[in-house]
Amino acid sequence: MQKQYDSLKLIKVENLGDFVYKVSLNRPSKFNALNMEIWKEIGDCFQWIDEDSDCRVVILQGEGKHFCSGLDLGGVSFLNEDDGDKDSARKGRAILKTIKFMQKQFTYIDECSKPVIVAMHGYCLGAAIDISTACDVRVSTKDAILSVKEVDIGMAADVGTLNRLPKVVGNHSWIKDICLTARHFSAGEALQFGLLSRVFDTREEMINEVQKMAKLIASKSPVGVQGTKNVLNYARDHTIENSLNYVATWNMSQLFTDDLIKASMASFSKQPQPPFSKL
Ligand SMILES: CC/C=C\C=C\CC(=O)SCCNC(=O)CCNC(=O)[C@H](O)C(C)(C)COP(=O)(O)OP(=O)(O)OC[C@H]1O[C@@H](n2cnc3c(N)ncnc32)[C@H](O)[C@@H]1OP(=O)(O)O
């Protein structure tokens, strides 16, 4: 597995031990602006992590001064490249394919069986918000500056924010406020409206606390944790009736796990969680 991760050029994957991985956007000289290469590497990385039994929780962060400054505006011309004599229908099909590809790379985070905690700092603009809404837990430093920036570059956000934000945050007036104005908003405001669950004074404090949270989650039964992410994602996208049926069907097999007995015995006798076999 490590060999695969080592092939990535703009994403850094570190095994922190205790089944916790740290994944970093690693293009600090461009404030982690997302070109097609890093976009694809995000997708590859989360597909590999999904299969990697040495990883039970992921921390996603950005190297350098900022989490991510969004789409690489230097490379934006790929959207209106000179397609020679292609007519609009054919150009449209080509762009459709590109947008779907870009969407899918972030959806791999949402679909990853392991919980992903995103720890943001500095600028978190445009595609950075798309990424964050595909993650399971969002935290930031208090000086983070966030923006659903797409309107400012003349487009409707199309790689996740407009689709996932209404599932993350209940206040649709606030969602429309930030998406239509593209204004900068603070970590405090994001916390107030529920986009973030915690805000930290410094980056160091954030990384320490997030590592503790990741370690705690990773110490629990992977059957319990991964089942919980899976069912919560299903519940988000379906009716309560369908989702109750889904969890009953899911647990038809999952309740036969050895983890159930081991975890309940430890819990009942107020002992720490025991080690669990790889999943
Ligand atoms: C199908 C489409 C799919 C997805 C679409 C997503 C849309 C979006 O993501 S919208 C958001 C796009 N991003 C932006 O609008 C931000 C652009 N950047 C800035 O406004 C500023 O750089 C800044 C983040 C406010 C920081 O300003 P400052 O502190 O003055 O630093 P700079 O000198 O401007 O930047 C340093 C260095 O980084 C490069 N850079 C920063 N952001 C980007 C970017 N988004 N794309 C490309 N390059 C970026 C900047 O050019 C500098 O590089 P040098 O080589 O040092 O010149």
Tab-separated table of C-alpha atoms and ligand atoms in Angstrom:
chain	number	residue	atom	x	y	z
A	1	MET	CA	0.000	0.000	0.000
A	2	GLN	CA	2.690	2.535	1.041
A	3	LYS	CA	4.261	2.149	-2.415
A	4	GLN	CA	1.026	3.333	-4.015
A	5	TYR	CA	0.847	6.349	-1.704
A	6	ASP	CA	4.497	7.175	-2.445
A	7	SER	CA	3.616	7.510	-6.138
A	8	LEU	CA	1.466	10.568	-5.345
A	9	LYS	CA	3.175	13.877	-6.121
A	10	LEU	CA	0.826	16.528	-4.730
A	11	ILE	CA	-0.782	14.549	-1.923
A	12	LYS	CA	1.177	13.300	1.081
A	13	VAL	CA	-0.048	10.271	3.021
A	14	GLU	CA	1.425	9.545	6.474
A	15	ASN	CA	0.629	6.616	8.724
A	16	LEU	CA	0.485	8.148	12.237
A	17	GLY	CA	0.086	4.737	13.885
A	18	ASP	CA	-2.911	3.421	15.831
A	19	PHE	CA	-4.777	3.047	12.492
A	20	VAL	CA	-4.787	6.815	11.863
A	21	TYR	CA	-3.616	8.286	8.530
A	22	LYS	CA	-2.898	11.918	7.768
A	23	VAL	CA	-3.546	13.003	4.182
A	24	SER	CA	-2.173	16.422	3.172
A	25	LEU	CA	-2.812	18.589	0.146
A	26	ASN	CA	0.809	19.271	-0.698
A	27	ARG	CA	1.124	22.185	-3.087
A	28	PRO	CA	1.908	24.926	-0.581
A	29	SER	CA	3.575	27.312	-3.070
A	30	LYS	CA	0.138	27.702	-4.732
A	31	PHE	CA	-1.794	27.616	-1.464
A	32	ASN	CA	-2.865	24.085	-2.417
A	33	ALA	CA	-4.806	25.289	-5.472
A	34	LEU	CA	-6.318	22.257	-7.186
A	35	ASN	CA	-5.107	21.404	-10.677
A	36	MET	CA	-6.212	18.243	-12.478
A	37	GLU	CA	-3.233	16.285	-11.178
A	38	ILE	CA	-3.962	16.873	-7.493
A	39	TRP	CA	-7.688	16.415	-8.181
A	40	LYS	CA	-7.046	12.920	-9.565
A	41	GLU	CA	-4.628	12.102	-6.751
A	42	ILE	CA	-7.326	12.935	-4.162
A	43	GLY	CA	-9.612	10.373	-5.808
A	44	ASP	CA	-6.885	7.724	-6.137
A	45	CYS	CA	-5.798	8.208	-2.542
A	46	PHE	CA	-9.270	7.817	-1.038
A	47	GLN	CA	-10.008	4.762	-3.171
A	48	TRP	CA	-6.820	3.129	-1.850
A	49	ILE	CA	-7.582	4.133	1.735
A	50	ASP	CA	-11.020	2.570	1.387
A	51	GLU	CA	-9.281	-0.792	0.797
A	52	ASP	CA	-6.442	-0.294	3.272
A	53	SER	CA	-7.068	-2.245	6.477
A	54	ASP	CA	-4.191	-0.418	8.239
A	55	CYS	CA	-6.279	2.743	8.169
A	56	ARG	CA	-9.429	3.284	10.241
A	57	VAL	CA	-9.625	7.095	10.375
A	58	VAL	CA	-8.261	9.827	8.091
A	59	ILE	CA	-7.242	13.382	8.956
A	60	LEU	CA	-7.287	15.603	5.860
A	61	GLN	CA	-5.338	18.875	6.013
A	62	GLY	CA	-3.371	21.322	3.880
A	63	GLU	CA	0.393	21.918	3.966
A	64	GLY	CA	1.659	25.483	4.296
A	65	LYS	CA	-0.158	28.729	5.091
A	66	HIS	CA	-3.623	27.764	3.850
A	67	PHE	CA	-5.855	24.718	3.606
A	68	CYS	CA	-6.757	25.307	-0.062
A	69	SER	CA	-7.352	28.269	-2.380
A	70	GLY	CA	-9.760	26.341	-4.623
A	71	LEU	CA	-9.602	25.573	-8.307
A	72	ASP	CA	-6.249	26.350	-9.918
A	73	LEU	CA	-7.206	29.456	-11.852
A	74	GLY	CA	-4.038	29.136	-13.926
A	75	GLY	CA	-5.425	25.874	-15.311
A	76	VAL	CA	-9.026	26.964	-15.695
A	77	SER	CA	-8.731	27.211	-19.475
A	78	PHE	CA	-9.172	23.442	-19.722
A	79	LEU	CA	-12.880	24.220	-19.461
A	80	ASN	CA	-12.944	26.261	-22.663
A	81	GLU	CA	-10.033	24.810	-24.572
A	82	ASP	CA	-10.108	25.352	-28.284
A	83	ASP	CA	-11.956	22.262	-29.440
A	84	GLY	CA	-11.345	23.015	-33.098
A	85	ASP	CA	-14.338	22.226	-35.202
A	86	LYS	CA	-16.346	20.460	-32.465
A	87	ASP	CA	-19.948	21.673	-32.337
A	88	SER	CA	-21.597	22.766	-29.076
A	89	ALA	CA	-23.208	19.358	-28.446
A	90	ARG	CA	-19.829	17.638	-28.687
A	91	LYS	CA	-18.049	20.295	-26.625
A	92	GLY	CA	-20.840	19.955	-24.042
A	93	ARG	CA	-20.350	16.174	-23.839
A	94	ALA	CA	-16.630	16.646	-23.263
A	95	ILE	CA	-17.198	19.148	-20.428
A	96	LEU	CA	-19.883	16.920	-18.914
A	97	LYS	CA	-17.329	14.114	-18.745
A	98	THR	CA	-14.776	16.397	-17.088
A	99	ILE	CA	-17.216	17.749	-14.477
A	100	LYS	CA	-18.416	14.232	-13.616
A	101	PHE	CA	-14.819	13.085	-13.257
A	102	MET	CA	-14.051	16.019	-10.930
A	103	GLN	CA	-17.198	15.394	-8.868
A	104	LYS	CA	-16.339	11.722	-8.496
A	105	GLN	CA	-12.876	12.425	-7.058
A	106	PHE	CA	-14.487	14.235	-4.088
A	107	THR	CA	-17.300	11.685	-3.847
A	108	TYR	CA	-14.608	9.051	-3.165
A	109	ILE	CA	-14.072	10.876	0.165
A	110	ASP	CA	-17.797	10.696	1.000
A	111	GLU	CA	-17.913	7.039	-0.075
A	112	CYS	CA	-14.712	6.036	1.722
A	113	SER	CA	-15.636	3.489	4.378
A	114	LYS	CA	-13.294	5.208	6.875
A	115	PRO	CA	-14.365	8.449	8.634
A	116	VAL	CA	-12.566	11.536	7.307
A	117	ILE	CA	-11.941	14.519	9.600
A	118	VAL	CA	-10.993	17.666	7.704
A	119	ALA	CA	-8.822	20.144	9.637
A	120	MET	CA	-8.765	23.516	7.868
A	121	HIS	CA	-6.762	26.699	8.362
A	122	GLY	CA	-6.158	29.952	6.498
A	123	TYR	CA	-7.950	30.317	3.167
A	124	CYS	CA	-10.592	27.676	2.399
A	125	LEU	CA	-12.059	28.852	-0.887
A	126	GLY	CA	-14.327	27.433	-3.570
A	127	ALA	CA	-13.393	23.803	-4.179
A	128	ALA	CA	-12.046	23.675	-0.616
A	129	ILE	CA	-15.628	23.948	0.628
A	130	ASP	CA	-16.709	21.267	-1.875
A	131	ILE	CA	-14.058	18.972	-0.383
A	132	SER	CA	-15.041	19.785	3.188
A	133	THR	CA	-18.703	18.940	2.624
A	134	ALA	CA	-17.656	15.473	1.416
A	135	CYS	CA	-15.871	14.873	4.738
A	136	ASP	CA	-17.479	13.487	7.879
A	137	VAL	CA	-16.249	15.951	10.497
A	138	ARG	CA	-15.183	19.556	9.795
A	139	VAL	CA	-13.016	21.639	12.142
A	140	SER	CA	-10.810	24.683	11.628
A	141	THR	CA	-8.568	27.207	13.288
A	142	LYS	CA	-10.208	30.449	14.392
A	143	ASP	CA	-8.387	32.445	11.699
A	144	ALA	CA	-9.722	30.346	8.819
A	145	ILE	CA	-11.356	32.373	6.037
A	146	LEU	CA	-14.017	30.495	4.121
A	147	SER	CA	-15.908	31.270	0.938
A	148	VAL	CA	-18.198	29.512	-1.506
A	149	LYS	CA	-16.361	31.497	-4.142
A	150	GLU	CA	-17.708	30.097	-7.397
A	151	VAL	CA	-20.127	32.942	-8.215
A	152	ASP	CA	-17.116	35.265	-8.135
A	153	ILE	CA	-15.527	33.329	-10.968
A	154	GLY	CA	-18.778	33.294	-12.926
A	155	MET	CA	-20.052	29.786	-12.309
A	156	ALA	CA	-22.434	27.754	-10.188
A	157	ALA	CA	-20.454	25.449	-7.918
A	158	ASP	CA	-20.675	22.000	-9.478
A	159	VAL	CA	-18.457	19.625	-7.535
A	160	GLY	CA	-20.425	19.160	-4.324
A	161	THR	CA	-21.034	22.297	-2.243
A	162	LEU	CA	-24.490	23.158	-3.571
A	163	ASN	CA	-25.526	19.520	-3.331
A	164	ARG	CA	-24.088	18.586	0.051
A	165	LEU	CA	-24.279	21.861	1.994
A	166	PRO	CA	-28.083	21.653	2.416
A	167	LYS	CA	-27.548	18.202	3.983
A	168	VAL	CA	-24.893	19.552	6.346
A	169	VAL	CA	-26.484	22.834	7.453
A	170	GLY	CA	-30.149	23.389	8.298
A	171	ASN	CA	-30.377	27.149	7.691
A	172	HIS	CA	-31.143	27.595	3.974
A	173	SER	CA	-31.213	31.369	4.270
A	174	TRP	CA	-27.583	31.294	5.432
A	175	ILE	CA	-26.665	28.808	2.684
A	176	LYS	CA	-28.083	31.126	0.024
A	177	ASP	CA	-26.444	34.131	1.687
A	178	ILE	CA	-22.947	32.620	1.490
A	179	CYS	CA	-23.402	30.910	-1.900
A	180	LEU	CA	-24.978	33.876	-3.707
A	181	THR	CA	-22.679	36.568	-2.325
A	182	ALA	CA	-19.460	34.479	-2.356
A	183	ARG	CA	-18.431	36.614	0.610
A	184	HIS	CA	-15.678	35.587	3.013
A	185	PHE	CA	-16.993	34.262	6.311
A	186	SER	CA	-15.180	33.429	9.510
A	187	ALA	CA	-14.699	30.147	11.349
A	188	GLY	CA	-16.881	31.579	14.127
A	189	GLU	CA	-19.741	32.128	11.682
A	190	ALA	CA	-19.271	28.654	10.179
A	191	LEU	CA	-19.415	27.184	13.677
A	192	GLN	CA	-22.533	29.179	14.544
A	193	PHE	CA	-24.400	27.824	11.498
A	194	GLY	CA	-23.172	24.252	11.881
A	195	LEU	CA	-20.725	23.939	8.976
A	196	LEU	CA	-17.951	23.339	11.511
A	197	SER	CA	-18.194	21.340	14.718
A	198	ARG	CA	-15.130	22.783	16.490
A	199	VAL	CA	-12.833	25.806	16.152
A	200	PHE	CA	-9.330	25.934	17.650
A	201	ASP	CA	-7.128	28.881	18.629
A	202	THR	CA	-4.024	27.602	16.851
A	203	ARG	CA	-3.106	25.089	14.180
A	204	GLU	CA	-0.975	23.163	16.638
A	205	GLU	CA	-3.896	22.827	19.047
A	206	MET	CA	-6.166	21.779	16.178
A	207	ILE	CA	-3.796	19.043	14.988
A	208	ASN	CA	-3.300	17.731	18.539
A	209	GLU	CA	-7.020	17.637	19.269
A	210	VAL	CA	-7.912	16.143	15.896
A	211	GLN	CA	-5.301	13.432	16.377
A	212	LYS	CA	-6.843	12.613	19.755
A	213	MET	CA	-10.306	12.435	18.176
A	214	ALA	CA	-9.014	10.264	15.319
A	215	LYS	CA	-7.222	7.942	17.747
A	216	LEU	CA	-10.349	7.594	19.870
A	217	ILE	CA	-12.503	6.678	16.852
A	218	ALA	CA	-9.808	4.309	15.554
A	219	SER	CA	-9.666	2.520	18.907
A	220	LYS	CA	-13.268	1.403	18.524
A	221	SER	CA	-14.620	-1.548	16.585
A	222	PRO	CA	-14.133	-0.900	12.847
A	223	VAL	CA	-17.344	-2.860	12.272
A	224	GLY	CA	-19.196	-0.412	14.523
A	225	VAL	CA	-17.480	2.723	13.191
A	226	GLN	CA	-17.651	1.919	9.478
A	227	GLY	CA	-21.219	0.664	9.800
A	228	THR	CA	-22.148	3.936	11.515
A	229	LYS	CA	-20.646	6.103	8.730
A	230	ASN	CA	-22.315	3.970	6.085
A	231	VAL	CA	-25.753	4.086	7.710
A	232	LEU	CA	-25.562	7.832	8.484
A	233	ASN	CA	-24.698	8.540	4.836
A	234	TYR	CA	-27.596	6.340	3.724
A	235	ALA	CA	-29.973	8.073	6.166
A	236	ARG	CA	-28.884	11.474	4.814
A	237	ASP	CA	-29.952	10.468	1.294
A	238	HIS	CA	-33.135	8.431	1.968
A	239	THR	CA	-36.403	8.456	3.883
A	240	ILE	CA	-36.456	7.309	7.518
A	241	GLU	CA	-38.481	4.247	6.506
A	242	ASN	CA	-35.964	3.225	3.846
A	243	SER	CA	-33.100	3.922	6.167
A	244	LEU	CA	-34.551	1.824	9.019
A	245	ASN	CA	-34.951	-1.012	6.570
A	246	TYR	CA	-31.371	-0.480	5.361
A	247	VAL	CA	-29.808	-0.605	8.831
A	248	ALA	CA	-31.810	-3.724	9.726
A	249	THR	CA	-30.547	-5.432	6.560
A	250	TRP	CA	-26.988	-4.174	7.168
A	251	ASN	CA	-26.962	-5.520	10.704
A	252	MET	CA	-28.366	-8.917	9.591
A	253	SER	CA	-24.758	-9.828	8.880
A	254	GLN	CA	-22.795	-7.285	10.925
A	255	LEU	CA	-24.272	-8.251	14.321
A	256	PHE	CA	-22.560	-11.648	14.018
A	257	THR	CA	-19.167	-9.969	14.390
A	258	ASP	CA	-16.771	-10.988	17.185
A	259	ASP	CA	-16.342	-7.254	17.836
A	260	LEU	CA	-19.818	-7.086	19.387
A	261	ILE	CA	-18.970	-9.458	22.235
A	262	LYS	CA	-15.464	-8.045	22.723
A	263	ALA	CA	-16.586	-4.408	22.743
A	264	SER	CA	-19.635	-4.980	24.951
A	265	MET	CA	-17.647	-6.980	27.522
A	266	ALA	CA	-15.067	-4.179	27.739
A	267	SER	CA	-17.748	-1.518	27.915
A	268	PHE	CA	-19.736	-3.396	30.577
A	269	SER	CA	-16.649	-3.981	32.739
A	270	LYS	CA	-15.542	-0.335	32.244
A	271	GLN	CA	-12.319	-1.473	30.550
A	272	PRO	CA	-10.675	0.233	27.555
A	273	GLN	CA	-11.702	-1.099	24.165
A	274	PRO	CA	-9.747	-4.269	23.243
A	275	PRO	CA	-7.789	-4.609	19.978
A	276	PHE	CA	-10.016	-5.569	17.050
A	277	SER	CA	-9.028	-7.643	14.022
A	278	LYS	CA	-8.418	-5.856	10.743
A	279	LEU	CA	-11.451	-5.286	8.592
B	1	LIG	C1	-15.448	22.371	-13.062
B	1	LIG	C2	-14.981	23.353	-12.053
B	1	LIG	C3	-14.751	22.717	-10.751
B	1	LIG	C4	-14.493	23.356	-9.619
B	1	LIG	C5	-14.519	24.764	-9.467
B	1	LIG	C6	-14.147	25.370	-8.323
B	1	LIG	C7	-14.239	26.835	-8.221
B	1	LIG	C8	-13.386	27.460	-7.169
B	1	LIG	O1	-12.584	26.847	-6.506
B	1	LIG	S1	-13.657	29.125	-6.978
B	1	LIG	C9	-12.248	29.656	-6.043
B	1	LIG	C10	-11.061	29.912	-6.914
B	1	LIG	N1	-10.009	30.507	-6.145
B	1	LIG	C11	-9.879	31.808	-5.967
B	1	LIG	O2	-10.633	32.607	-6.477
B	1	LIG	C12	-8.712	32.265	-5.127
B	1	LIG	C13	-7.641	32.881	-5.989
B	1	LIG	N2	-6.537	33.335	-5.162
B	1	LIG	C14	-6.572	34.456	-4.493
B	1	LIG	O3	-7.534	35.205	-4.502
B	1	LIG	C15	-5.342	34.802	-3.692
B	1	LIG	O4	-4.258	34.066	-4.172
B	1	LIG	C16	-5.496	34.524	-2.186
B	1	LIG	C17	-5.897	33.085	-1.907
B	1	LIG	C18	-6.543	35.481	-1.606
B	1	LIG	C19	-4.146	34.794	-1.467
B	1	LIG	O5	-3.666	36.064	-1.815
B	1	LIG	P1	-2.150	36.474	-1.456
B	1	LIG	O6	-1.891	36.194	-0.018
B	1	LIG	O7	-1.954	37.864	-1.933
B	1	LIG	O8	-1.216	35.459	-2.250
B	1	LIG	P2	-0.968	35.337	-3.824
B	1	LIG	O9	0.317	35.990	-4.169
B	1	LIG	O10	-2.168	35.764	-4.571
B	1	LIG	O11	-0.840	33.734	-3.995
B	1	LIG	C20	0.362	33.039	-3.681
B	1	LIG	C21	0.664	32.073	-4.786
B	1	LIG	O12	-0.373	31.113	-4.889
B	1	LIG	C22	-0.972	31.168	-6.177
B	1	LIG	N3	-2.405	30.886	-6.048
B	1	LIG	C23	-3.196	31.162	-5.014
B	1	LIG	N4	-4.445	30.753	-5.266
B	1	LIG	C24	-4.443	30.211	-6.501
B	1	LIG	C25	-5.431	29.614	-7.311
B	1	LIG	N5	-6.681	29.424	-6.891
B	1	LIG	N6	-5.073	29.165	-8.536
B	1	LIG	C26	-3.792	29.281	-8.957
B	1	LIG	N7	-2.786	29.844	-8.225
B	1	LIG	C27	-3.119	30.304	-7.007
B	1	LIG	C28	-0.693	32.576	-6.659
B	1	LIG	O13	-0.760	32.630	-8.040
B	1	LIG	C29	0.727	32.767	-6.125
B	1	LIG	O14	1.612	32.021	-6.935
B	1	LIG	P3	2.976	32.701	-7.472
B	1	LIG	O15	3.631	31.614	-8.270
B	1	LIG	O16	3.744	33.065	-6.223
B	1	LIG	O17	2.583	33.875	-8.275
